PDB file of C-alpha atoms in Angstrom:
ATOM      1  CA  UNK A 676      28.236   9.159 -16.235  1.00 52.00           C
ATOM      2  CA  UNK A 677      25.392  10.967 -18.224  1.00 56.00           C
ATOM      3  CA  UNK A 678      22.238  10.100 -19.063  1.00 59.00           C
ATOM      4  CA  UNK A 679      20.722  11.190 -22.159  1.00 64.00           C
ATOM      5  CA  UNK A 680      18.039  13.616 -21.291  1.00 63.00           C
ATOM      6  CA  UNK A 681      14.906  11.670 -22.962  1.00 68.00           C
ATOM      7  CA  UNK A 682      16.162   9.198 -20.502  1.00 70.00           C
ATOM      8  CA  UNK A 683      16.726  11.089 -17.192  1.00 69.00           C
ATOM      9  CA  UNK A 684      13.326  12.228 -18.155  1.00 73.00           C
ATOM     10  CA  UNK A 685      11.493   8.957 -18.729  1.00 76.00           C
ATOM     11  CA  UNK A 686      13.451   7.452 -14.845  1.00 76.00           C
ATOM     12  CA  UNK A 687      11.638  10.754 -13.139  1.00 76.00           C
ATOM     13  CA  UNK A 688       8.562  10.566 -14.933  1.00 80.00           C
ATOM     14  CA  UNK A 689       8.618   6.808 -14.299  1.00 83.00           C
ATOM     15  CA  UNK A 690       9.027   7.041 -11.125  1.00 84.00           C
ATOM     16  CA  UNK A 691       6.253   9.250 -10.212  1.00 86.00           C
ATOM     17  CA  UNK A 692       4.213   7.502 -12.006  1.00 87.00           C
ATOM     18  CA  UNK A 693       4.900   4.341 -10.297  1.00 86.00           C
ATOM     19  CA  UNK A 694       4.063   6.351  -6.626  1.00 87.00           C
ATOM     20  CA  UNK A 695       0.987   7.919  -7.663  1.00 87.00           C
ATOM     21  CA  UNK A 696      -0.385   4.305  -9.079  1.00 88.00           C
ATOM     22  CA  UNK A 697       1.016   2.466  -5.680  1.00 86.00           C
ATOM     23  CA  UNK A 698      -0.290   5.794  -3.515  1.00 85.00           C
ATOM     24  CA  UNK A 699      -4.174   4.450  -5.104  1.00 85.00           C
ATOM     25  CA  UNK A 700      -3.759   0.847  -4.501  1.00 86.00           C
ATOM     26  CA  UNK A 701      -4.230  -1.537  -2.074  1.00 83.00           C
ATOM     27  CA  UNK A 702      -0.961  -2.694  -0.486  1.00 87.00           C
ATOM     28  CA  UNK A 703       1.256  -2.754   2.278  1.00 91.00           C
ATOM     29  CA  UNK A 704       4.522  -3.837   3.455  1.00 92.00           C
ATOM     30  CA  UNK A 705       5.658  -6.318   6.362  1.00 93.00           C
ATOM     31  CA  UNK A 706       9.212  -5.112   7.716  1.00 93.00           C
ATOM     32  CA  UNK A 707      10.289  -7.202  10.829  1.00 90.00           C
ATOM     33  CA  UNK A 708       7.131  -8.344  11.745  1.00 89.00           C
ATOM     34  CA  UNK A 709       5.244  -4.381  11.850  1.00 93.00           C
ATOM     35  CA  UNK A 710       3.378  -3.543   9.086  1.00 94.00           C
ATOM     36  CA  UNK A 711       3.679  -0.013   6.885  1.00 94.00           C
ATOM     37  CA  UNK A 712       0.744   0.943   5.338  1.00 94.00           C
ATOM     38  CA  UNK A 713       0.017   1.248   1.478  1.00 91.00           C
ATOM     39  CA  UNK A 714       0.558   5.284   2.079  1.00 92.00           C
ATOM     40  CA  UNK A 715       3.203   4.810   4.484  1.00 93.00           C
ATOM     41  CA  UNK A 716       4.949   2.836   1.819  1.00 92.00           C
ATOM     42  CA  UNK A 717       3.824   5.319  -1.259  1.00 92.00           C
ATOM     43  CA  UNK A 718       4.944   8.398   0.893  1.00 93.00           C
ATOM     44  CA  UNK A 719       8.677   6.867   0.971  1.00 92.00           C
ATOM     45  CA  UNK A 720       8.430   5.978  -2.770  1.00 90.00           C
ATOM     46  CA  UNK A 721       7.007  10.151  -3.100  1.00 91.00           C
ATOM     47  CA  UNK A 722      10.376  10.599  -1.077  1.00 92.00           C
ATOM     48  CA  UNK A 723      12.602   8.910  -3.287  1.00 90.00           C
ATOM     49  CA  UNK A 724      10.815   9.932  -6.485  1.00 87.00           C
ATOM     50  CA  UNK A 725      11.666  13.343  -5.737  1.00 88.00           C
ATOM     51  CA  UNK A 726      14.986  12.778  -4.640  1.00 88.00           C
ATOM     52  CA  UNK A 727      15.652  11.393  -8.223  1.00 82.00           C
ATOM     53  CA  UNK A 728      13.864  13.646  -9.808  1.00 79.00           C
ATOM     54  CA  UNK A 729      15.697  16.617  -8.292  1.00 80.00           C
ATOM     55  CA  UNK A 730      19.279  14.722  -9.260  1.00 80.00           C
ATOM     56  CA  UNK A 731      18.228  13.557 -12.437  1.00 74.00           C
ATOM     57  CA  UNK A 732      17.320  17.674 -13.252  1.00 72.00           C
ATOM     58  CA  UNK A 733      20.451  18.978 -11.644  1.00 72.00           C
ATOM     59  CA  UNK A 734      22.510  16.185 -13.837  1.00 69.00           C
ATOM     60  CA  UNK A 735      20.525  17.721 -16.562  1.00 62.00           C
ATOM     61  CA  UNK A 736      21.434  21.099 -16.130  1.00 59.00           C
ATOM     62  CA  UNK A 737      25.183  20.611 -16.091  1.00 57.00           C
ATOM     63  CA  UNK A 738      24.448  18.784 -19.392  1.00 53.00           C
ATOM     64  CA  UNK A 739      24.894  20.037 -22.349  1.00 45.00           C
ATOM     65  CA  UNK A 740      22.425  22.628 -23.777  1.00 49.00           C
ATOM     66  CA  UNK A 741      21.407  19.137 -26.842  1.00 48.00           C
ATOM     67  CA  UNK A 742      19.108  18.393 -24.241  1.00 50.00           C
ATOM     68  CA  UNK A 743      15.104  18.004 -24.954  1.00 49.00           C
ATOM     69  CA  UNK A 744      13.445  20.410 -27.065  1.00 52.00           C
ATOM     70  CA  UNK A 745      11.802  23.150 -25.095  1.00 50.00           C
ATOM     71  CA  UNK A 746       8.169  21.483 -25.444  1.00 54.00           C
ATOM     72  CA  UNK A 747       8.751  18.303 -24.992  1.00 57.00           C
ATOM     73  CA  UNK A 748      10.684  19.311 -21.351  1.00 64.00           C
ATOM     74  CA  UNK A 749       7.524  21.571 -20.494  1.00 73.00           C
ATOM     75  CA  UNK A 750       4.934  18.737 -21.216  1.00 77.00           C
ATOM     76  CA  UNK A 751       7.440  16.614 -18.823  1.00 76.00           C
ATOM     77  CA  UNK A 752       7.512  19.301 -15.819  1.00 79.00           C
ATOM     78  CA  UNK A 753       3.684  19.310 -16.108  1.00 85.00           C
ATOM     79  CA  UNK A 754       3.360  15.454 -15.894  1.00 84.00           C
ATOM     80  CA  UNK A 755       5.388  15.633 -13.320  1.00 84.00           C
ATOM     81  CA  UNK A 756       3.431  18.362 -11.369  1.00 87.00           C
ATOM     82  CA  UNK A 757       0.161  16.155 -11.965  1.00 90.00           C
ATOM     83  CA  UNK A 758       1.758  12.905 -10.808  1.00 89.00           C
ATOM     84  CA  UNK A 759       3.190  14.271  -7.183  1.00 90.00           C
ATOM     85  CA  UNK A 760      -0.057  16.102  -6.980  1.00 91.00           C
ATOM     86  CA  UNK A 761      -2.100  12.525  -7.561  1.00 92.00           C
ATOM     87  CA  UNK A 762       0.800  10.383  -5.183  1.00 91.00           C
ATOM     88  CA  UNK A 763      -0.091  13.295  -2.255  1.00 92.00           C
ATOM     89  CA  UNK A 764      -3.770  12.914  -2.732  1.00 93.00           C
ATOM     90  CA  UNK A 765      -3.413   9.168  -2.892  1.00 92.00           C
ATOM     91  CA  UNK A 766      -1.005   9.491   0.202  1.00 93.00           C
ATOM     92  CA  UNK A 767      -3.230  11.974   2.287  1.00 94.00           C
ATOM     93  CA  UNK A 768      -6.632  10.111   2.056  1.00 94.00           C
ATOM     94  CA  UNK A 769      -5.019   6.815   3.259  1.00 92.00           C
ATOM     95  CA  UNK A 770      -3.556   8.353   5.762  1.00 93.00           C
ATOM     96  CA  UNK A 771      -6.828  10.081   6.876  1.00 94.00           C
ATOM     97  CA  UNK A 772      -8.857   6.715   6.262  1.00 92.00           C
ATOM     98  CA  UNK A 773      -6.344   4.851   8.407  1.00 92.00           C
ATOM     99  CA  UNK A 774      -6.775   7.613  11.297  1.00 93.00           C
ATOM    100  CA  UNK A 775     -10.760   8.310  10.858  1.00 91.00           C
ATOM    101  CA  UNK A 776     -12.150   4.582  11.120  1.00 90.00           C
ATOM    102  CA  UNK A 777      -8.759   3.893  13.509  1.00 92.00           C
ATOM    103  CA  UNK A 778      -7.162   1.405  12.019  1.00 94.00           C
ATOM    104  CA  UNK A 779      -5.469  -1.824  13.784  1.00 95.00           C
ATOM    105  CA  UNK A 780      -2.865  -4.014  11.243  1.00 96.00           C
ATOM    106  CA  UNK A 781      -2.125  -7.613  12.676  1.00 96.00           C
ATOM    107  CA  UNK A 782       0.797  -9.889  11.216  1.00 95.00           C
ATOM    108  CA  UNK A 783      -0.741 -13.769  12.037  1.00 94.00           C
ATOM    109  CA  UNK A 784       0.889 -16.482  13.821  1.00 91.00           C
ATOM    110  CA  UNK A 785       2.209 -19.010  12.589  1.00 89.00           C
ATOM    111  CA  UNK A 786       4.047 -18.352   9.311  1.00 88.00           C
ATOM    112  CA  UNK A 787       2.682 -20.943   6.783  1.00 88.00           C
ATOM    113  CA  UNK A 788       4.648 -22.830   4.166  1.00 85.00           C
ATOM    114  CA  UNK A 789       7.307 -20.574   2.489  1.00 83.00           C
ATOM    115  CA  UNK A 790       7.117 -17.625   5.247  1.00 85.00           C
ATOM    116  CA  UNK A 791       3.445 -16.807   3.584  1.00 89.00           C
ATOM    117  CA  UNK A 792       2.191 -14.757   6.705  1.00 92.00           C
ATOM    118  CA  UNK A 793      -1.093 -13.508   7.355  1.00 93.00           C
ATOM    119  CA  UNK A 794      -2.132  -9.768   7.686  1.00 95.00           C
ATOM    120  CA  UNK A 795      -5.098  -8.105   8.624  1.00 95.00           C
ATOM    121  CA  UNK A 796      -6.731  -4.992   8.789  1.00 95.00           C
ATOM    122  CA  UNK A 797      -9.730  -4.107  11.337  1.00 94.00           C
ATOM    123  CA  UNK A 798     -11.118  -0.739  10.959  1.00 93.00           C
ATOM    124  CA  UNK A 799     -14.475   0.709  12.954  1.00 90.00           C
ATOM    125  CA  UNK A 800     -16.706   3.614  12.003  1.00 85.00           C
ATOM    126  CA  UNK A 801     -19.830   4.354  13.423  1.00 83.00           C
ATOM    127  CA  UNK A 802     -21.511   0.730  14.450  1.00 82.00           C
ATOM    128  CA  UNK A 803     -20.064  -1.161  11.309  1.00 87.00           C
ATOM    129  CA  UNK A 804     -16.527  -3.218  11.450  1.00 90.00           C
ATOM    130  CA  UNK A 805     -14.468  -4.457   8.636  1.00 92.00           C
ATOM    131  CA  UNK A 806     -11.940  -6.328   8.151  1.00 92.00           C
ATOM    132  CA  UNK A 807      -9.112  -6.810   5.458  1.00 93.00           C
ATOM    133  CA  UNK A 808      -6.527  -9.843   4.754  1.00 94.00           C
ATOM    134  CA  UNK A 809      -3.333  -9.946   3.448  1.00 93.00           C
ATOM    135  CA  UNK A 810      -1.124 -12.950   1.847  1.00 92.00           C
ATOM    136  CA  UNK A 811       2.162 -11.530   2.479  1.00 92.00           C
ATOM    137  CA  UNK A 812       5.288 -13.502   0.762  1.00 88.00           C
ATOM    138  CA  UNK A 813       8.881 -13.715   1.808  1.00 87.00           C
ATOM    139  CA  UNK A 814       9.227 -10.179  -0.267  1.00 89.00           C
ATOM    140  CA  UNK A 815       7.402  -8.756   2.264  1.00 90.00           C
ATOM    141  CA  UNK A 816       4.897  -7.405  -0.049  1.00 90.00           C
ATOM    142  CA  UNK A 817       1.545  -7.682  -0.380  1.00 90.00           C
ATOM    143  CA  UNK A 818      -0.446  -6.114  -3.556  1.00 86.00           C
ATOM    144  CA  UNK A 819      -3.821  -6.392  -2.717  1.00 85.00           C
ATOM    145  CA  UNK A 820      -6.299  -7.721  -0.350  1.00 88.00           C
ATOM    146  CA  UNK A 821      -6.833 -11.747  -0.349  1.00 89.00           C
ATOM    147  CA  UNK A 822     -10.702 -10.950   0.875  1.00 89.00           C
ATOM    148  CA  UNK A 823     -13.001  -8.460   3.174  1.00 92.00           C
ATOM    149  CA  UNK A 824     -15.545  -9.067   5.530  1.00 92.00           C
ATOM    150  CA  UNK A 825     -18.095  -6.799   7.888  1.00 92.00           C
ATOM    151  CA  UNK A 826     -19.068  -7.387  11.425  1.00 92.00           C
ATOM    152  CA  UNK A 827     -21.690  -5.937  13.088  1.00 87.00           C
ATOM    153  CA  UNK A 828     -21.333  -3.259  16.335  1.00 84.00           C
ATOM    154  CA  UNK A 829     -17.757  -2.285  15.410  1.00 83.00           C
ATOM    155  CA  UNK A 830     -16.229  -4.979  16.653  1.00 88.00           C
ATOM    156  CA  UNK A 831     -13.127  -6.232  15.363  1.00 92.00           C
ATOM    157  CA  UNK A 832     -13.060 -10.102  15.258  1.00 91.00           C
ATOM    158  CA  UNK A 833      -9.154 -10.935  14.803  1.00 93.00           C
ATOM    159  CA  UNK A 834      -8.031  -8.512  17.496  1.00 92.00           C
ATOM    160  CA  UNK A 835     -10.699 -10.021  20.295  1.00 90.00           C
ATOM    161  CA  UNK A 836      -9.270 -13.409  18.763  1.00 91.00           C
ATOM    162  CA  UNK A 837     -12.035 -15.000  17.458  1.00 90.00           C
ATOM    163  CA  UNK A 838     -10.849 -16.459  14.361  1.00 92.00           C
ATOM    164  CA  UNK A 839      -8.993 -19.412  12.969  1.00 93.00           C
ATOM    165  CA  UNK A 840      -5.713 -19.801  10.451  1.00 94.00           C
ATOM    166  CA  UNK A 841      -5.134 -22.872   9.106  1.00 92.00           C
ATOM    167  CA  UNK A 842      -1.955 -23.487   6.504  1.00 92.00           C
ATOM    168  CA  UNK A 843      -2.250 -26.188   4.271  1.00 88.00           C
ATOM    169  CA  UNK A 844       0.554 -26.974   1.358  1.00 83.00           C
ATOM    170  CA  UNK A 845      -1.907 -24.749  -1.294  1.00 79.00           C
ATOM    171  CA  UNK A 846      -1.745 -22.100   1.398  1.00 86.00           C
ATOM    172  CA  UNK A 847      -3.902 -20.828   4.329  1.00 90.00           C
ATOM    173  CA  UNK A 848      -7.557 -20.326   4.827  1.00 92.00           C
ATOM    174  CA  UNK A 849      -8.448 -17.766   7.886  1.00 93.00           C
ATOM    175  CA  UNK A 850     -12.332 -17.860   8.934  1.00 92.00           C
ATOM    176  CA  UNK A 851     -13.047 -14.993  10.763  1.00 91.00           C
ATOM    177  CA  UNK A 852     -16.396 -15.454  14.065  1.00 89.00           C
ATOM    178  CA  UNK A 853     -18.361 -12.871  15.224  1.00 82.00           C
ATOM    179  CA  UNK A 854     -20.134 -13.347  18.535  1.00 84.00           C
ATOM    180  CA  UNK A 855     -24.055 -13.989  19.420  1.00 82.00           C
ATOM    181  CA  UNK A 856     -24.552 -10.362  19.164  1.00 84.00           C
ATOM    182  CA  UNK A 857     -21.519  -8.656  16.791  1.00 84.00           C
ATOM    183  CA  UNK A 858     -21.959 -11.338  13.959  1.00 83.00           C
ATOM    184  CA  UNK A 859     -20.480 -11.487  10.477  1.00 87.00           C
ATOM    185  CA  UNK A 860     -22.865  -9.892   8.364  1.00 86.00           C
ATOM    186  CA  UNK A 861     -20.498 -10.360   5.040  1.00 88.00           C
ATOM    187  CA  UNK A 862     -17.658 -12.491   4.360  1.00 84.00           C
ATOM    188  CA  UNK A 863     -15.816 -14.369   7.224  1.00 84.00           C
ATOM    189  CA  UNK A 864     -13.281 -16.019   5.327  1.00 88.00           C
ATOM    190  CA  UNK A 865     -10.072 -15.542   3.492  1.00 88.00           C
ATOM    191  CA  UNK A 866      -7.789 -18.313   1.354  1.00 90.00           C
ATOM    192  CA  UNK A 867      -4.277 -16.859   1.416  1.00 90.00           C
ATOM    193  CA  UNK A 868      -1.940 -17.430  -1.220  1.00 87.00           C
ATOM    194  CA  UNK A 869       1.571 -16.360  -1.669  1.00 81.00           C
ATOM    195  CA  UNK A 870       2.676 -16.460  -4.755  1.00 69.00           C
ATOM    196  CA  UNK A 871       5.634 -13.975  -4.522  1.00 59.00           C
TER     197      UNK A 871
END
């Protein structure tokens, strides 16, 4: 089966374009109760992108020579060479963010209604803490952070267990305590909703 080249070249460029976008957002992936980070996730959609892209050119090749006019294919290749160089960026500084302020990802206990599950993230630079939630849904998927918070000293609230998760039918609400002399300084709570 061929694929017309305007085609071939809209799934690579699409596809690129999708990792770059997902390498600059906030998300992350639950598989079997560990968590992949947003770049960990983006650098095996970078994989796969390029994977199809190289197939999708060698197809193209063996095509016949009606393929896309010369310009239109150059204006393609460079689009292409923008979008893997944006996905790496995007891929490299979460990487380095994760491994400069050390970041710690926790999947919650218990599940609440619908296998919503609870994720955070607890990072430390300098004397300053944060923290990040996560509504994950039964896809596994989360797209963006349910709420933030920052604690004073570096210290990391959910991993010295000194928070709460409650799941209600609407969904969950997790309220995050700092001690007597680490205390929240912004934030401290986080309603979770699945809705995927």
């Amino acid at each position: 089966m061929m694929l017309s080249p305007a085609v071939s070249t809209a799934a690579g460029v699409g596809s690129l374009a999708l990792t770059a976008v997902a390498s600059w957002s906030s998300l992350l992936l639950v598989v079997r109760g560990r968590v992949v980070p947003g770049w960990g996730v983006s650098a095996g959609l970078l994989v796969i992108a390029l994977v199809l892209r190289w197939a999708l050119t060698r197809m193209g090749r063996r095509a016949d020579a009606a393929g896309l006019p010369r310009k239109r294919a150059t204006s393609a290749r460079r689009a292409s060479r923008l979008l893997i160089v944006a996905a790496a960026l995007g891929i490299a500084w979460g990487a380095v963010d994760d491994l400069v302020s050390n970041a710690e990802y926790h999947v919650l206990r218990p599940a609440g209604p619908g296998g919503c599950t609870a994720v955070v993230r607890e990072t430390s630079f300098l004397v300053i803490g944060n923290g990040e939630a996560y509504a994950v849904g039964r896809t596994g998927l989360a797209l963006g952070e349910s709420a933030s918070w920052t604690v004073d000293d570096g210290y990391r609230p959910v991993g010295a267990g000194t928070y709460e998760l409650d799941w209600g039918r609407g969904g969950g609400l997790l309220r995050i305590s700092g001690t007597s002399t680490d205390p929240v300084v912004r934030g401290g709570s986080a309603d979770l909703d699945c809705w995927w």
